[in-house]
Amino acid sequence: MDLFNSILGSLLRVYYAAFSWAPPAVGLTVLSAVVGVTMLWVFSKTSDQARMKAVKNKVWAALFELRVYVDEPRVTWRAQKSLFLANLKYMGLALKPALWMIVPMGLLLLHLEAFYARAPLPVGREAIVTMGMSPDWNPAAPAPELTAPAGVKISGGPVRALDAREVSWRIQPVSEVSGKLTFLVDGQPVEKTIEAGTRQRFVAGRSVRSAMQALWTPDEKTIPSPRVEWIEIRYPEASLPILGLQWNWLVWFFVVSVAAALLLKKRFGVVI
């Protein structure tokens, strides 16, 4: 899992770096449009276009009947039934292309979170870093030791939460930082990246030990220590200033990708 995450993450880092000259929204917009066109192509190749066109014609015919024969209950009921059945058929036909797209789309979105969902820690503001311990953790044993990179001050901790099996520290960036926190757990070093400053960039989420969990939090290599299940820094959420508004990156991604697909469907002759 580490190898797969590393390859996909590296490709996205190269793409992100290519747009380092522009606001993050520019790179996200281009990527969203490309994804929209790709989804359109996959949809055209994996769906039964002839049957979808026939079903859409039935939908329009039923809507026309509802509009014209609004005062005739029997015809209206027949049109409503036809419309309902046509919609069911459409959803069934759309299921196959959706299944083709859901896995690669999900993996892409999970990796994009590190670039657009989290903002670096503000300089001067304290934050909490928490380590989740394994079930065999002995809370009476010495706590893990934390060493911070230059530019980060450890202002509190370690604090143990026994029931939750967690150890937390309070940290404070005093300058812009792109480095690593190092934890010493039973003599074994465990690292966690930290980002602080104003520039939007790759900000890793939770680090995990389980290869299965790394599928959902793919930003860093799995934790090597058997005593640690996860490590997390509480970063603020990021937003994208676009058209005078603050957008959640995921909302903007879907707006642009869907718009690109809809605008180009006729050009490519695709029935959606």
Coordinates of C-alpha atoms in Angstrom, one line a residue:
M1 CA 0.0 0.0 0.0
D2 CA 2.9 2.4 0.8
L3 CA 4.3 1.9 -2.8
F4 CA 0.9 2.6 -4.4
N5 CA 0.3 5.7 -2.3
S6 CA 3.8 6.9 -2.9
I7 CA 3.5 6.6 -6.7
L8 CA 0.1 8.3 -6.9
G9 CA 1.1 10.9 -4.4
S10 CA 4.3 11.7 -6.3
L11 CA 2.4 12.2 -9.6
L12 CA 0.0 14.6 -7.9
R13 CA 2.9 16.5 -6.3
V14 CA 4.4 17.0 -9.7
Y15 CA 1.1 18.2 -11.1
Y16 CA 0.6 20.5 -8.1
A17 CA 4.2 21.9 -8.5
A18 CA 3.4 22.7 -12.1
F19 CA 0.8 25.2 -11.0
S20 CA 2.9 26.7 -8.1
W21 CA 3.0 30.0 -10.0
A22 CA -0.8 30.4 -9.6
P23 CA -3.3 30.3 -6.8
P24 CA -4.3 26.7 -5.8
A25 CA -7.7 27.1 -7.3
V26 CA -6.2 27.3 -10.8
G27 CA -4.6 23.9 -10.6
L28 CA -7.7 22.4 -9.0
T29 CA -10.0 23.9 -11.7
V30 CA -7.8 22.4 -14.6
L31 CA -7.7 19.0 -12.9
S32 CA -11.4 19.1 -12.2
A33 CA -12.2 19.8 -15.9
V34 CA -9.8 17.0 -17.0
V35 CA -11.6 14.6 -14.6
G36 CA -14.9 15.7 -15.9
V37 CA -13.9 14.9 -19.5
T38 CA -12.4 11.6 -18.4
M39 CA -15.6 10.6 -16.7
L40 CA -17.5 11.5 -19.8
W41 CA -15.3 9.3 -21.9
V42 CA -15.6 6.4 -19.4
F43 CA -19.4 6.8 -19.3
S44 CA -19.5 6.6 -23.1
K45 CA -17.4 3.4 -23.2
T46 CA -19.1 1.6 -20.3
S47 CA -22.8 2.5 -20.8
D48 CA -25.4 1.2 -23.3
Q49 CA -25.8 4.5 -25.2
A50 CA -28.6 3.3 -27.4
R51 CA -30.7 2.1 -24.5
M52 CA -30.0 5.2 -22.6
K53 CA -31.2 7.4 -25.5
A54 CA -34.4 5.3 -25.8
V55 CA -35.0 5.7 -22.0
K56 CA -34.5 9.4 -22.1
N57 CA -36.9 9.7 -25.0
K58 CA -39.5 7.9 -22.8
V59 CA -38.8 10.3 -20.0
W60 CA -39.4 13.3 -22.3
A61 CA -42.5 11.8 -23.7
A62 CA -43.9 11.2 -20.2
L63 CA -43.1 14.7 -19.2
F64 CA -44.8 16.0 -22.4
E65 CA -48.0 14.0 -21.6
L66 CA -48.1 15.4 -18.0
R67 CA -47.8 18.9 -19.5
V68 CA -50.5 18.5 -22.2
Y69 CA -53.0 16.2 -20.5
V70 CA -53.0 17.8 -17.1
D71 CA -56.8 17.7 -16.9
E72 CA -57.1 14.0 -17.7
P73 CA -56.4 11.9 -14.6
R74 CA -56.2 8.6 -16.5
V75 CA -53.6 9.9 -18.9
T76 CA -51.7 11.7 -16.2
W77 CA -51.5 8.5 -14.1
R78 CA -50.2 6.5 -17.0
A79 CA -47.6 9.2 -17.7
Q80 CA -46.5 9.2 -14.1
K81 CA -46.1 5.4 -14.1
S82 CA -44.2 5.6 -17.4
L83 CA -41.9 8.3 -16.0
F84 CA -41.2 6.3 -12.8
L85 CA -40.3 3.2 -14.7
A86 CA -38.2 5.1 -17.1
N87 CA -36.2 6.6 -14.3
L88 CA -35.7 3.2 -12.7
K89 CA -34.3 1.9 -16.0
Y90 CA -32.1 4.9 -16.4
M91 CA -30.6 4.4 -12.9
G92 CA -30.0 0.8 -13.7
L93 CA -28.2 1.7 -16.9
A94 CA -26.1 4.3 -15.2
L95 CA -25.0 1.9 -12.5
K96 CA -22.4 0.1 -14.6
P97 CA -20.4 3.3 -15.5
A98 CA -20.7 4.5 -12.0
L99 CA -19.1 1.3 -10.7
W100 CA -16.3 1.7 -13.1
M101 CA -15.6 5.2 -11.9
I102 CA -16.2 5.0 -8.2
V103 CA -12.9 3.4 -7.1
P104 CA -10.5 5.5 -9.1
M105 CA -12.5 8.6 -8.3
G106 CA -12.5 7.8 -4.6
L107 CA -8.7 7.2 -4.6
L108 CA -8.1 10.5 -6.3
L109 CA -10.2 12.4 -3.9
L110 CA -8.5 10.8 -0.9
H111 CA -5.1 11.9 -2.2
L112 CA -6.3 15.4 -3.2
E113 CA -7.3 16.1 0.4
A114 CA -3.7 16.7 1.4
F115 CA -3.4 19.4 -1.2
Y116 CA -6.6 21.3 -0.8
A117 CA -8.6 20.2 2.3
R118 CA -6.1 21.3 5.0
A119 CA -4.3 24.6 5.6
P120 CA -0.8 24.8 7.3
L121 CA -0.7 25.7 10.9
P122 CA -0.8 29.5 11.4
V123 CA 2.5 30.8 12.8
G124 CA 2.2 31.7 16.5
R125 CA -1.0 29.7 17.1
E126 CA -0.9 26.6 19.2
A127 CA -2.0 23.3 17.9
I128 CA -2.4 19.7 19.3
V129 CA -0.6 16.7 18.0
T130 CA -2.0 13.4 19.3
M131 CA -0.6 9.8 19.2
G132 CA -3.0 6.9 19.4
M133 CA -1.4 3.9 21.1
S134 CA -1.9 0.2 20.5
P135 CA -4.2 -1.9 22.8
D136 CA -1.1 -3.3 24.6
W137 CA 0.1 0.1 25.6
N138 CA 1.3 0.4 29.2
P139 CA 0.3 3.9 30.4
A140 CA 2.6 3.6 33.4
A141 CA 5.6 3.3 31.2
P142 CA 7.5 6.4 30.2
A143 CA 5.7 8.4 27.6
P144 CA 7.0 8.8 24.0
E145 CA 9.5 11.6 23.6
L146 CA 8.8 14.3 21.1
T147 CA 11.5 16.3 19.3
A148 CA 10.3 19.2 17.1
P149 CA 12.2 20.8 14.2
A150 CA 13.5 24.3 14.2
G151 CA 10.7 26.8 14.1
V152 CA 8.3 24.7 16.3
K153 CA 8.1 25.0 20.0
I154 CA 6.7 22.2 22.3
S155 CA 4.5 24.2 24.7
G156 CA 2.8 21.4 26.6
G157 CA 2.6 17.7 27.2
P158 CA 2.8 14.8 27.0
V159 CA -0.7 14.4 28.4
R160 CA -2.1 10.9 28.6
A161 CA -5.8 10.0 28.0
L162 CA -5.9 6.5 29.4
D163 CA -9.4 5.5 28.3
A164 CA -8.8 6.7 24.7
R165 CA -5.2 5.3 24.7
E166 CA -3.9 8.7 23.5
V167 CA -0.9 10.8 24.2
S168 CA -1.0 14.5 23.3
W169 CA 1.3 17.5 23.1
R170 CA 0.7 21.1 22.5
I171 CA 3.0 22.7 19.9
Q172 CA 3.4 26.2 18.5
P173 CA 5.1 27.2 15.2
V174 CA 7.2 30.3 15.7
S175 CA 8.1 30.6 12.0
E176 CA 7.2 29.1 8.7
V177 CA 8.1 25.4 8.8
S178 CA 8.0 22.4 6.5
G179 CA 9.7 19.7 8.6
K180 CA 9.2 16.6 10.7
L181 CA 8.2 15.9 14.3
T182 CA 10.2 12.9 15.7
F183 CA 8.7 10.7 18.4
L184 CA 10.9 8.2 20.3
V185 CA 8.7 5.2 21.1
D186 CA 10.4 2.4 23.1
G187 CA 13.6 3.5 21.5
Q188 CA 12.2 3.5 18.0
P189 CA 12.0 6.8 16.1
V190 CA 8.6 7.6 14.4
E191 CA 8.3 10.6 12.2
K192 CA 5.3 12.9 11.3
T193 CA 5.5 15.8 8.9
I194 CA 4.4 19.2 10.0
E195 CA 3.6 22.3 7.9
A196 CA 3.2 25.8 9.2
G197 CA 2.9 29.2 7.4
T198 CA 0.6 31.0 5.0
R199 CA 1.3 29.3 1.7
Q200 CA -1.1 26.6 0.7
R201 CA 0.7 23.3 0.1
F202 CA 0.7 19.6 0.7
V203 CA -0.4 19.0 4.3
A204 CA -0.5 15.4 5.4
G205 CA -3.4 14.1 7.4
R206 CA -3.4 11.3 9.9
S207 CA -0.6 8.8 9.8
V208 CA -1.6 5.2 10.5
R209 CA 0.1 1.8 11.1
S210 CA -2.5 -0.3 9.4
A211 CA -2.1 -0.9 5.7
M212 CA -5.9 -1.0 5.3
Q213 CA -6.3 2.3 7.0
A214 CA -3.6 3.8 4.8
L215 CA -6.0 3.3 2.0
W216 CA -8.2 6.1 3.6
T217 CA -5.3 8.2 4.9
P218 CA -2.6 7.8 2.2
D219 CA -0.5 10.9 2.7
E220 CA 2.5 9.3 4.5
K221 CA 4.1 6.0 4.9
T222 CA 2.6 3.6 7.5
I223 CA 4.0 3.9 11.0
P224 CA 6.7 1.3 11.7
S225 CA 6.2 1.1 15.5
P226 CA 3.9 -1.7 16.8
R227 CA 3.1 0.5 19.8
V228 CA 1.5 3.3 17.7
E229 CA -1.7 3.1 15.8
W230 CA -1.9 6.6 14.5
I231 CA -0.6 10.2 14.8
E232 CA -2.6 13.3 13.9
I233 CA -2.0 17.1 13.9
R234 CA -5.1 19.2 14.1
Y235 CA -4.8 21.5 11.1
P236 CA -7.3 24.1 10.2
E237 CA -9.6 23.6 7.2
A238 CA -8.6 25.2 3.9
S239 CA -10.9 27.2 1.6
L240 CA -10.4 28.5 -1.9
P241 CA -11.1 32.1 -2.8
I242 CA -13.0 31.9 -6.1
L243 CA -15.2 34.6 -7.7
G244 CA -15.3 36.5 -4.5
L245 CA -16.5 33.6 -2.4
Q246 CA -14.7 31.0 -0.2
W247 CA -15.3 27.5 -1.6
N248 CA -14.8 24.1 -0.1
W249 CA -12.4 22.4 -2.5
L250 CA -14.6 19.3 -2.9
V251 CA -17.7 21.4 -3.9
W252 CA -15.6 23.3 -6.5
F253 CA -14.2 20.1 -7.8
F254 CA -17.6 18.6 -8.4
V255 CA -19.1 21.8 -9.8
V256 CA -16.3 22.1 -12.4
S257 CA -16.1 18.4 -13.3
V258 CA -19.8 18.0 -13.8
A259 CA -20.0 21.3 -15.7
A260 CA -17.2 20.2 -18.0
A261 CA -18.9 16.9 -18.7
L262 CA -22.3 18.5 -19.4
L263 CA -20.8 21.2 -21.7
L264 CA -18.9 18.7 -23.8
K265 CA -21.4 15.8 -23.9
K266 CA -23.0 16.9 -27.3
R267 CA -19.6 17.6 -28.8
F268 CA -18.5 14.0 -28.0
G269 CA -22.0 12.6 -28.8
V270 CA -22.5 11.1 -25.3
V271 CA -26.0 10.5 -23.9
I272 CA -26.0 11.2 -20.1

